[in-house]
Short mmCIF file of C-alpha atoms and ligand atoms in Angstrom, two decimals:
data_model
loop_
_atom_site.label_atom_id
_atom_site.label_comp_id
_atom_site.label_asym_id
_atom_site.label_seq_id
_atom_site.Cartn_x
_atom_site.Cartn_y
_atom_site.Cartn_z
CA MET F 1 20.58 17.31 -12.73
CA SER F 2 20.46 16.23 -9.12
CA LEU F 3 18.00 15.77 -6.33
CA PRO F 4 17.95 17.95 -3.22
CA GLU F 5 20.12 17.01 -0.24
CA GLY F 6 18.15 15.02 2.29
CA PHE F 7 16.08 13.24 -0.36
CA LEU F 8 14.63 10.17 1.34
CA TRP F 9 15.92 7.17 -0.59
CA GLY F 10 14.83 3.86 0.86
CA GLY F 11 12.53 0.90 0.51
CA ALA F 12 9.00 -0.11 1.48
CA THR F 13 7.11 -3.11 2.84
CA ALA F 14 3.85 -3.87 4.68
CA ALA F 15 3.22 -5.98 7.75
CA ASN F 16 0.66 -8.32 6.18
CA GLN F 17 3.11 -9.28 3.41
CA TYR F 18 6.39 -9.25 5.31
CA GLU F 19 6.10 -9.51 9.07
CA GLY F 20 4.68 -12.98 9.73
CA GLY F 21 4.53 -14.15 13.38
CA PHE F 22 0.76 -14.04 12.93
CA ASP F 23 0.04 -15.91 16.18
CA GLN F 24 3.10 -14.81 18.13
CA GLY F 25 3.68 -12.08 20.68
CA GLY F 26 -0.03 -11.81 21.48
CA ARG F 27 -1.12 -10.74 17.96
CA GLY F 28 -4.77 -11.16 16.93
CA LEU F 29 -6.12 -12.25 13.53
CA SER F 30 -6.80 -9.86 10.72
CA THR F 31 -8.94 -10.60 7.66
CA LEU F 32 -5.90 -11.15 5.43
CA ASP F 33 -4.84 -14.01 7.71
CA ILE F 34 -7.76 -16.04 6.35
CA VAL F 35 -6.93 -15.33 2.70
CA THR F 36 -5.14 -18.06 0.74
CA SER F 37 -2.55 -17.76 -1.96
CA GLY F 38 -3.60 -17.50 -5.63
CA SER F 39 -2.22 -16.47 -9.00
CA GLN F 40 -2.92 -13.96 -11.75
CA GLU F 41 -5.57 -16.32 -13.14
CA GLN F 42 -6.90 -17.72 -9.87
CA PRO F 43 -7.78 -15.05 -7.31
CA ARG F 44 -6.83 -15.42 -3.65
CA GLN F 45 -9.69 -16.97 -1.70
CA LEU F 46 -11.42 -17.09 1.65
CA THR F 47 -12.96 -20.26 3.04
CA VAL F 48 -16.39 -19.37 4.39
CA LYS F 49 -19.21 -21.19 6.15
CA ASP F 50 -22.85 -20.20 5.66
CA ALA F 51 -25.64 -20.24 8.25
CA GLN F 52 -26.42 -23.89 7.38
CA GLY F 53 -22.79 -24.87 7.99
CA LYS F 54 -22.06 -25.33 4.29
CA ILE F 55 -18.52 -24.47 3.19
CA HIS F 56 -17.70 -22.28 0.16
CA ASN F 57 -14.60 -20.71 -1.27
CA ILE F 58 -15.00 -17.11 -2.41
CA SER F 59 -12.62 -14.76 -4.16
CA MET F 60 -10.96 -12.11 -1.98
CA TYR F 61 -12.45 -9.48 -4.28
CA GLU F 62 -16.04 -10.71 -3.79
CA GLY F 63 -18.03 -9.30 -0.92
CA MET F 64 -18.49 -11.78 1.93
CA PRO F 65 -22.01 -13.24 1.47
CA GLU F 66 -24.37 -11.80 4.09
CA ASP F 67 -24.99 -15.03 6.02
CA CYS F 68 -21.39 -16.30 5.95
CA GLN F 69 -18.34 -16.12 8.19
CA GLY F 70 -14.77 -16.74 7.07
CA TYR F 71 -12.46 -18.98 9.04
CA LEU F 72 -9.05 -20.65 9.08
CA ASP F 73 -9.05 -23.96 7.25
CA GLU F 74 -6.25 -26.27 8.40
CA ASN F 75 -5.82 -27.71 4.92
CA GLN F 76 -5.01 -24.37 3.31
CA TYR F 77 -1.79 -22.39 3.10
CA TYR F 78 -2.10 -18.79 4.27
CA PRO F 79 0.90 -16.74 3.12
CA SER F 80 0.49 -13.90 5.63
CA HIS F 81 1.08 -16.26 8.57
CA ARG F 82 4.82 -16.36 8.19
CA ALA F 83 5.10 -14.03 5.19
CA THR F 84 8.88 -13.56 4.80
CA ASP F 85 9.39 -13.53 8.53
CA PHE F 86 10.54 -10.03 9.40
CA TYR F 87 9.31 -10.97 12.87
CA HIS F 88 12.40 -13.15 13.37
CA HIS F 89 14.80 -11.49 10.91
CA TRP F 90 14.37 -7.79 11.65
CA GLN F 91 17.92 -7.17 12.86
CA GLU F 92 19.49 -8.92 9.89
CA ASP F 93 17.15 -7.18 7.43
CA ILE F 94 17.60 -3.69 8.83
CA ALA F 95 21.37 -4.21 8.73
CA LEU F 96 21.02 -4.99 5.01
CA PHE F 97 18.91 -1.86 4.43
CA ALA F 98 21.61 0.14 6.23
CA GLU F 99 24.31 -1.46 4.09
CA GLN F 100 22.47 -0.16 1.02
CA GLY F 101 22.53 3.30 2.57
CA TYR F 102 18.79 3.76 3.15
CA LYS F 103 17.79 7.14 4.45
CA ALA F 104 14.20 5.99 5.04
CA TYR F 105 12.26 2.78 5.43
CA ARG F 106 8.51 2.62 4.92
CA MET F 107 6.75 -0.07 6.94
CA SER F 108 3.32 -0.64 8.39
CA ILE F 109 2.14 -1.52 11.86
CA SER F 110 -0.18 -4.45 12.26
CA TRP F 111 -3.31 -3.15 14.01
CA THR F 112 -3.95 -6.55 15.62
CA ARG F 113 -0.45 -6.74 17.06
CA ILE F 114 -1.31 -3.62 19.07
CA PHE F 115 -5.04 -4.29 19.64
CA PRO F 116 -5.64 -8.02 18.96
CA ASP F 117 -9.41 -7.57 18.67
CA GLY F 118 -9.17 -4.09 17.14
CA THR F 119 -10.13 -2.22 20.33
CA LYS F 120 -8.10 -0.69 23.15
CA GLU F 121 -9.59 -3.17 25.65
CA SER F 122 -7.32 -5.82 24.13
CA LEU F 123 -4.11 -3.71 24.27
CA ASN F 124 -1.03 -5.89 23.73
CA GLU F 125 2.03 -4.24 25.25
CA GLU F 126 4.30 -6.84 23.68
CA GLY F 127 3.26 -5.59 20.24
CA ILE F 128 4.28 -2.04 21.10
CA LEU F 129 7.64 -3.26 22.35
CA PHE F 130 8.19 -5.14 19.08
CA TYR F 131 7.85 -1.94 17.04
CA GLU F 132 9.85 0.08 19.54
CA ARG F 133 12.80 -2.24 18.94
CA ILE F 134 12.39 -1.85 15.19
CA PHE F 135 12.32 1.95 15.32
CA ASN F 136 15.35 2.07 17.62
CA GLU F 137 17.23 -0.24 15.30
CA LEU F 138 16.40 1.92 12.27
CA LEU F 139 17.41 5.10 14.07
CA LYS F 140 20.67 3.48 15.14
CA TYR F 141 21.58 3.46 11.44
CA GLY F 142 20.16 6.90 10.77
CA ILE F 143 17.18 5.47 8.84
CA GLU F 144 13.99 7.54 9.09
CA PRO F 145 10.93 5.33 9.72
CA ILE F 146 7.96 6.17 7.48
CA VAL F 147 5.05 4.47 9.20
CA THR F 148 1.76 3.45 7.61
CA LEU F 149 -0.88 3.09 10.28
CA ASN F 150 -3.06 0.87 8.13
CA HIS F 151 -1.86 -1.16 5.19
CA PHE F 152 -4.77 -3.44 4.24
CA ASP F 153 -5.23 -4.43 7.88
CA MET F 154 -8.74 -5.20 9.09
CA PRO F 155 -9.04 -6.84 12.51
CA LEU F 156 -11.07 -10.00 11.94
CA ALA F 157 -12.98 -9.46 15.20
CA LEU F 158 -14.26 -6.08 13.97
CA ALA F 159 -15.18 -7.47 10.55
CA GLU F 160 -17.13 -10.32 12.13
CA SER F 161 -18.87 -8.39 14.87
CA ARG F 162 -19.82 -5.17 13.08
CA GLU F 163 -18.78 -5.14 9.42
CA GLY F 164 -15.62 -3.20 10.19
CA TRP F 165 -15.55 0.29 8.73
CA LEU F 166 -19.27 0.30 8.00
CA ASP F 167 -19.79 0.87 11.70
CA ARG F 168 -18.97 4.38 12.90
CA ARG F 169 -17.53 3.06 16.18
CA THR F 170 -14.54 1.79 14.23
CA ILE F 171 -13.39 5.42 13.82
CA GLU F 172 -12.95 5.68 17.58
CA ASP F 173 -11.17 2.33 17.80
CA PHE F 174 -8.79 3.31 15.04
CA LEU F 175 -8.16 6.64 16.68
CA ASP F 176 -7.36 4.92 20.00
CA TYR F 177 -4.82 2.83 18.10
CA ALA F 178 -3.31 5.79 16.23
CA VAL F 179 -3.13 8.08 19.26
CA LEU F 180 -1.44 5.37 21.30
CA LEU F 181 1.21 5.00 18.59
CA PHE F 182 1.61 8.76 18.18
CA GLU F 183 2.17 9.11 21.94
CA ARG F 184 4.52 6.18 22.29
CA PHE F 185 6.59 6.95 19.21
CA LYS F 186 6.48 10.73 19.08
CA GLU F 187 10.26 10.89 19.50
CA GLN F 188 11.14 8.16 17.00
CA VAL F 189 8.69 8.66 14.12
CA LYS F 190 8.06 11.90 12.25
CA TYR F 191 6.45 10.69 9.00
CA TRP F 192 3.10 8.90 9.24
CA ILE F 193 0.76 7.67 6.50
CA THR F 194 -2.81 7.03 7.58
CA PHE F 195 -4.27 4.50 5.05
CA ASN F 196 -2.45 2.66 2.30
CA GLU F 197 -4.02 3.00 -1.16
CA ILE F 198 -7.23 4.36 0.25
CA ASN F 199 -8.79 4.29 -3.22
CA LEU F 200 -8.43 0.52 -3.48
CA LEU F 201 -10.12 -0.32 -0.16
CA ASN F 202 -13.00 -2.60 -0.88
CA GLY F 203 -15.21 -5.45 0.32
CA TYR F 204 -14.76 -7.70 3.31
CA VAL F 205 -11.01 -8.15 3.34
CA PHE F 206 -10.09 -4.47 3.38
CA LEU F 207 -13.15 -2.81 4.86
CA GLY F 208 -14.95 -5.63 6.67
CA ILE F 209 -18.22 -5.21 4.78
CA LYS F 210 -20.51 -7.94 3.52
CA GLY F 211 -22.54 -8.19 0.33
CA LYS F 212 -22.16 -6.36 -2.95
CA ASP F 213 -23.84 -3.03 -2.22
CA LEU F 214 -21.40 -0.31 -3.30
CA GLY F 215 -23.34 2.21 -1.24
CA LYS F 216 -22.00 0.39 1.82
CA ARG F 217 -18.49 0.87 0.47
CA ALA F 218 -19.06 4.62 0.11
CA GLN F 219 -20.33 4.79 3.70
CA ALA F 220 -17.41 2.75 5.05
CA LEU F 221 -14.98 4.98 3.16
CA HIS F 222 -16.62 8.04 4.64
CA HIS F 223 -15.68 6.62 8.03
CA VAL F 224 -12.14 5.94 6.81
CA PHE F 225 -11.86 9.55 5.59
CA LEU F 226 -13.01 10.78 8.99
CA ALA F 227 -10.60 8.49 10.82
CA SER F 228 -7.74 9.80 8.70
CA ALA F 229 -8.74 13.45 9.23
CA ARG F 230 -8.98 12.94 12.98
CA CYS F 231 -5.59 11.21 13.04
CA VAL F 232 -4.08 14.29 11.42
CA MET F 233 -5.74 16.56 13.97
CA GLU F 234 -4.83 14.43 17.00
CA GLY F 235 -1.33 13.72 15.75
CA LYS F 236 -0.53 17.41 15.39
CA LYS F 237 -1.61 18.00 19.00
CA ILE F 238 0.82 15.33 20.16
CA ASN F 239 3.73 16.52 18.05
CA PRO F 240 3.30 19.59 15.83
CA ASP F 241 6.35 18.45 13.84
CA PHE F 242 4.64 15.28 12.65
CA GLN F 243 4.20 15.05 8.90
CA ILE F 244 1.03 13.07 8.28
CA GLY F 245 0.20 11.99 4.76
CA MET F 246 -2.33 10.12 2.68
CA MET F 247 -1.56 7.31 0.22
CA LEU F 248 -3.05 6.84 -3.22
CA ALA F 249 -2.77 4.02 -5.78
CA SER F 250 -1.89 6.31 -8.63
CA ALA F 251 -1.82 4.54 -11.96
CA GLY F 252 -1.35 6.80 -14.95
CA MET F 253 -4.41 7.03 -17.22
CA TYR F 254 -4.58 7.79 -20.94
CA PRO F 255 -7.54 8.17 -23.29
CA GLU F 256 -7.23 5.53 -26.01
CA THR F 257 -7.66 8.02 -28.87
CA CYS F 258 -8.08 11.76 -29.48
CA ASN F 259 -11.80 11.16 -29.78
CA PRO F 260 -13.16 13.69 -27.22
CA ASN F 261 -15.39 10.95 -25.82
CA ASP F 262 -12.35 8.92 -24.86
CA SER F 263 -10.89 11.99 -23.16
CA MET F 264 -14.05 12.61 -21.18
CA ARG F 265 -14.17 8.97 -20.18
CA GLU F 266 -10.57 9.15 -18.97
CA ILE F 267 -11.44 12.17 -16.82
CA GLU F 268 -14.39 10.32 -15.32
CA VAL F 269 -12.39 7.20 -14.56
CA SER F 270 -9.45 9.15 -13.09
CA ARG F 271 -11.80 11.09 -10.88
CA MET F 272 -13.70 8.17 -9.41
CA PHE F 273 -10.67 5.84 -9.26
CA LYS F 274 -8.14 8.31 -7.84
CA TYR F 275 -8.93 11.97 -7.43
CA LEU F 276 -12.03 11.60 -5.30
CA TYR F 277 -9.78 10.26 -2.55
CA SER F 278 -6.96 12.76 -2.85
CA ASP F 279 -9.45 15.63 -3.29
CA VAL F 280 -11.11 14.76 0.03
CA GLN F 281 -7.83 14.25 1.89
CA CYS F 282 -5.81 17.10 0.37
CA ARG F 283 -8.55 19.69 -0.16
CA GLY F 284 -10.81 18.73 2.70
CA TYR F 285 -14.15 18.23 0.99
CA TYR F 286 -16.06 15.90 -1.30
CA PRO F 287 -15.75 17.15 -4.88
CA GLU F 288 -18.94 18.00 -6.77
CA TYR F 289 -18.42 15.28 -9.39
CA ALA F 290 -18.38 12.65 -6.64
CA LEU F 291 -21.48 13.98 -4.91
CA LYS F 292 -23.29 13.86 -8.27
CA GLU F 293 -22.13 10.30 -8.85
CA TYR F 294 -23.24 9.25 -5.37
CA GLU F 295 -26.61 10.86 -6.00
CA ARG F 296 -27.04 9.09 -9.36
CA ASN F 297 -26.24 5.78 -7.69
CA GLY F 298 -28.59 6.46 -4.79
CA TRP F 299 -25.77 6.33 -2.21
CA GLN F 300 -26.83 8.52 0.67
CA LEU F 301 -24.06 9.02 3.17
CA VAL F 302 -25.09 9.04 6.80
CA MET F 303 -23.20 11.94 8.37
CA GLU F 304 -23.04 13.67 11.73
CA SER F 305 -23.21 17.43 11.95
CA ASP F 306 -19.47 18.06 12.27
CA ASP F 307 -18.26 15.48 9.72
CA LEU F 308 -17.66 17.98 6.92
CA ASP F 309 -15.87 20.29 9.32
CA LEU F 310 -13.57 17.47 10.43
CA LEU F 311 -12.70 16.66 6.83
CA ARG F 312 -11.78 20.30 6.29
CA LYS F 313 -9.63 20.49 9.41
CA GLY F 314 -7.87 17.17 8.92
CA THR F 315 -6.21 17.64 5.54
CA VAL F 316 -2.85 15.97 5.06
CA ASP F 317 0.67 17.40 4.97
CA PHE F 318 1.82 15.35 2.01
CA LEU F 319 0.52 13.02 -0.65
CA SER F 320 2.28 9.70 -0.95
CA PHE F 321 1.46 7.30 -3.73
CA SER F 322 2.23 4.01 -5.42
CA TYR F 323 3.01 3.90 -9.11
CA TYR F 324 3.52 0.67 -11.04
CA ASN F 325 1.83 1.11 -14.40
CA SER F 326 -0.48 3.17 -16.53
CA ALA F 327 -3.80 2.17 -18.08
CA VAL F 328 -5.60 2.98 -21.32
CA ILE F 329 -9.19 4.14 -20.99
CA SER F 330 -11.56 3.70 -23.89
CA THR F 331 -15.23 4.17 -24.71
CA LYS F 332 -15.08 1.30 -27.18
CA GLU F 333 -16.24 -2.14 -26.04
CA GLN F 334 -13.16 -4.31 -26.35
CA GLU F 335 -11.16 -6.93 -24.59
CA LYS F 336 -9.15 -5.75 -21.59
CA THR F 337 -6.03 -7.86 -21.80
CA SER F 338 -3.74 -5.56 -19.88
CA ARG F 339 -3.46 -5.80 -16.09
CA GLY F 340 -2.11 -3.49 -13.44
CA ASN F 341 -2.33 -2.75 -9.76
CA MET F 342 -5.83 -4.13 -9.08
CA MET F 343 -7.08 -3.15 -12.52
CA GLU F 344 -7.70 -4.40 -16.04
CA ALA F 345 -7.37 -2.17 -19.11
CA VAL F 346 -7.03 -2.01 -22.86
CA LYS F 347 -3.54 -2.88 -24.14
CA ASN F 348 -1.23 0.07 -24.81
CA PRO F 349 0.63 -0.64 -28.08
CA TYR F 350 3.47 1.72 -27.12
CA LEU F 351 4.42 -0.10 -23.92
CA GLU F 352 5.95 -3.41 -22.94
CA GLU F 353 4.42 -5.40 -20.14
CA SER F 354 5.85 -7.24 -17.14
CA GLU F 355 5.59 -11.02 -16.78
CA TRP F 356 2.37 -10.36 -14.87
CA GLY F 357 0.96 -8.26 -17.71
CA TRP F 358 1.44 -4.84 -16.07
CA PRO F 359 2.38 -2.11 -18.62
CA ILE F 360 5.82 -0.62 -17.98
CA ASP F 361 5.62 3.15 -18.33
CA PRO F 362 8.39 5.26 -16.78
CA THR F 363 7.23 8.48 -18.46
CA GLY F 364 3.84 7.83 -16.91
CA LEU F 365 5.49 8.34 -13.52
CA ARG F 366 6.68 11.81 -14.54
CA ILE F 367 3.18 12.59 -15.81
CA VAL F 368 1.55 11.43 -12.57
CA LEU F 369 4.03 13.46 -10.47
CA ASN F 370 3.18 16.55 -12.50
CA GLN F 371 -0.56 15.94 -12.42
CA LEU F 372 -0.64 15.47 -8.65
CA TYR F 373 1.64 18.41 -7.94
CA ASP F 374 -0.30 20.72 -10.27
CA ARG F 375 -3.54 19.71 -8.64
CA TYR F 376 -2.59 20.04 -4.96
CA GLN F 377 0.76 21.87 -4.66
CA LEU F 378 1.60 19.57 -1.76
CA PRO F 379 4.85 17.68 -1.24
CA LEU F 380 4.68 14.25 -2.88
CA PHE F 381 6.32 10.99 -1.83
CA ILE F 382 6.72 7.93 -4.08
CA VAL F 383 6.28 5.20 -1.48
CA GLU F 384 5.83 2.27 -3.89
CA ASN F 385 7.25 1.52 -7.33
CA GLY F 386 8.88 -1.60 -8.71
CA LEU F 387 8.82 -4.62 -10.96
CA GLY F 388 7.21 -7.85 -9.81
CA ALA F 389 9.24 -10.49 -11.64
CA LEU F 390 10.52 -14.07 -11.53
CA ASP F 391 14.05 -14.39 -10.19
CA THR F 392 16.34 -17.24 -11.16
CA PHE F 393 19.82 -18.28 -10.08
CA ASN F 394 22.64 -18.53 -12.64
CA ASP F 395 25.48 -21.09 -12.62
CA GLN F 396 27.40 -19.03 -10.09
CA ASN F 397 24.39 -19.10 -7.77
CA GLU F 398 23.73 -15.39 -8.34
CA ILE F 399 20.55 -13.53 -9.19
CA VAL F 400 21.21 -11.17 -12.06
CA ASP F 401 17.98 -9.17 -12.05
CA ASP F 402 18.73 -6.86 -14.96
CA ALA F 403 15.07 -6.40 -15.85
CA ARG F 404 14.40 -4.99 -12.37
CA ILE F 405 17.39 -2.66 -12.64
CA ALA F 406 16.20 -1.48 -16.07
CA TYR F 407 12.67 -0.85 -14.76
CA LEU F 408 13.83 1.06 -11.69
CA SER F 409 16.51 3.11 -13.43
CA ALA F 410 14.06 4.22 -16.13
CA HIS F 411 11.56 5.27 -13.45
CA ILE F 412 14.17 7.05 -11.36
CA GLU F 413 15.30 8.95 -14.45
CA GLN F 414 11.75 10.22 -15.01
CA MET F 415 11.34 11.00 -11.33
CA ILE F 416 14.48 13.14 -11.42
CA LYS F 417 13.20 14.98 -14.50
CA ALA F 418 9.95 15.74 -12.67
CA VAL F 419 11.87 17.20 -9.74
CA VAL F 420 14.77 18.92 -11.44
CA HIS F 421 13.18 19.98 -14.72
CA ASP F 422 9.51 20.38 -13.80
CA GLY F 423 9.95 21.59 -10.23
CA VAL F 424 7.81 18.97 -8.48
CA LYS F 425 8.42 18.90 -4.74
CA LEU F 426 9.22 15.30 -3.84
CA LEU F 427 10.18 14.05 -0.38
CA GLY F 428 11.57 10.67 -1.32
CA TYR F 429 11.46 7.37 -3.12
CA THR F 430 10.92 4.01 -1.41
CA PRO F 431 10.63 1.21 -3.98
CA TRP F 432 8.22 -1.57 -3.13
CA GLY F 433 9.13 -4.88 -1.56
CA CYS F 434 12.77 -3.87 -1.17
CA ILE F 435 13.21 -7.33 0.27
CA ASP F 436 11.09 -10.12 -1.23
CA ILE F 437 7.64 -10.32 0.32
CA ILE F 438 4.44 -12.07 -0.67
CA SER F 439 2.35 -10.44 -3.37
CA ALA F 440 -0.76 -8.63 -2.14
CA GLY F 441 -2.73 -9.24 -5.32
CA THR F 442 -1.93 -12.89 -5.92
CA GLY F 443 -0.40 -14.12 -2.65
CA GLU F 444 2.43 -15.61 -4.70
CA MET F 445 6.02 -15.66 -3.55
CA LYS F 446 7.46 -16.03 -7.01
CA LYS F 447 6.31 -12.52 -7.93
CA ARG F 448 9.29 -10.76 -6.40
CA TYR F 449 10.18 -7.07 -6.14
CA GLY F 450 13.20 -7.16 -3.83
CA PHE F 451 16.85 -6.21 -3.90
CA ILE F 452 17.20 -9.02 -1.36
CA TYR F 453 16.05 -12.53 -2.19
CA VAL F 454 14.23 -14.64 0.41
CA ASP F 455 14.33 -18.40 0.06
CA LEU F 456 10.63 -19.29 0.09
CA ASP F 457 8.29 -20.74 -2.52
CA ASP F 458 4.60 -20.38 -3.34
CA SER F 459 3.61 -23.22 -1.03
CA GLY F 460 5.49 -21.79 1.96
CA LYS F 461 8.54 -24.04 1.71
CA GLY F 462 12.02 -22.60 2.14
CA THR F 463 14.68 -21.66 4.64
CA PHE F 464 13.88 -17.91 4.73
CA ALA F 465 17.59 -17.28 4.08
CA ARG F 466 18.39 -13.86 2.64
CA LYS F 467 20.62 -13.28 -0.40
CA LYS F 468 21.63 -10.06 -2.17
CA LYS F 469 20.64 -9.76 -5.83
CA LYS F 470 22.60 -7.77 -8.44
CA SER F 471 20.10 -4.90 -7.95
CA PHE F 472 21.16 -4.67 -4.29
CA TYR F 473 24.57 -3.30 -5.30
CA TRP F 474 23.11 -1.18 -8.10
CA TYR F 475 20.62 0.56 -5.78
CA LYS F 476 23.35 1.13 -3.17
CA LYS F 477 25.23 3.16 -5.82
CA VAL F 478 22.09 5.05 -6.79
CA ILE F 479 21.66 6.14 -3.18
CA GLU F 480 25.35 6.91 -2.68
CA SER F 481 25.31 9.18 -5.73
CA ASN F 482 21.94 10.74 -4.82
CA GLY F 483 20.58 9.50 -8.14
CA THR F 484 23.37 10.64 -10.41
CA SER F 485 24.54 7.08 -11.04
CA ILE F 486 21.51 5.14 -12.22
CA GLN F 487 22.91 3.20 -15.15
CA ALA F 488 23.66 -0.44 -14.47
CA LYS F 489 27.10 -1.79 -15.24
CA PRO F 490 26.83 -4.71 -17.70
C1 LIG E 501 0.03 -2.09 -3.87
C2 LIG E 501 0.04 -2.43 -2.44
O1 LIG E 501 -1.28 -2.34 -4.28
O2 LIG E 501 0.78 -2.81 -4.79
C3 LIG E 501 1.06 -3.48 -2.03
O3 LIG E 501 0.10 -1.31 -1.59
C4 LIG E 501 1.23 -4.47 -3.15
O4 LIG E 501 0.61 -4.04 -0.84
C5 LIG E 501 1.75 -3.75 -4.37
O5 LIG E 501 2.06 -5.54 -2.81
C6 LIG E 501 2.10 -4.63 -5.56
O6 LIG E 501 1.05 -5.47 -5.87
P1 LIG E 501 1.25 -7.04 -5.95
O7 LIG E 501 -0.11 -7.56 -6.21
O8 LIG E 501 2.20 -7.28 -7.07
O9 LIG E 501 1.81 -7.45 -4.64
#
């Protein structure tokens, strides 16, 4: 059982969690730069001032109150500002990725490093040069860059001035940004992903919208869908060989029981949580079930005459997705003690959970691969998977991260079954946070995913020194053997 030659083994990160240098090289602020650190129990927060000048702290998952503006508070620690400092360590880090034998590296570009205020008027040439150096360095080692145009990046200026994606003009600004990158990097980058986890985009931090009206979210997402479709169309004009994909947060979903009502509920949740987004981007139109749901909720999308045509023309070449956990869906009112990637669910008695309460379900990955491939018959790409865990040093000053190795090897085993046994077409596998980065959900540093440790704590203290964990050597062997050697040596 082996994977095809050319399978893209690698790792993945995102600018807002890894890059740092938030005020260097001409970069502008994005909304995540004003979000503090938190924990599983205490959500990350924004410090906001209302029209009367009164200060409040709100959760990053709450909508920004209508009359408030967020701002940087000198007394708070903002983890994105230095993150784990790729900005100053990129050569060292890429050399480590190369040492592991990466064939691909998924990263994102920070919109405000290219356009500090989100628009082309603010073009920052230094930002382009920064990424050019990165791509050249990757290519020097034969590592294929997989570039996400937008990974949870909302220019603060656009959020403040016009509620970000709620305003249709943001489509044009995003397109200016994307086309500039396509033109400048058409020789270096072949694989592009338009929006990270499009189905999780929400509220002020990710979309720039204020208040709690979910109709506004649907409208903003309509603009995001259009921006993505137009990126595909424009990108193909610039280089017909570009492969431009979408990205879905793709948790597995199970009905709690064989009660048909639980099954129907699972279908409904899967549709509105995941498939709506991949249906639009892979098939090119809003599915009926979503239109009905919008109608029931009274969400009337404002569209221009060619919007539906653009969605049809701008379908993606591949579907990339993140997979961390599965969730149990039930019709019964009961406590949701299980967590997951931006979700809460009923506990699954058949699965163990991570230290952060995320169910560990390798078979669920095989199921998701099959479900997505059956549904769209498009190449898939696992661009995030991994175990967020505490790492500790032993007496020999080593990090023996056996739990991470066990998690990843079990998932890789299921991934290989999906490809070799089930026939799923899969482009590659880039586990998440291949080097330690800050957590998106909690802002913590101690929730680590990496093969490479970074010396930094939850309050931002540390030397930023890099150190290889046991999993570093294990994953190197996995890549060398193209997945045939996935068992860890004791
Ligand atoms: C995905 C995101 O939601 O999950 C990443 O694309 C994120 O940005 C990852 O880091 C893991 O979540 P967390 O909360 O453990 O960082």
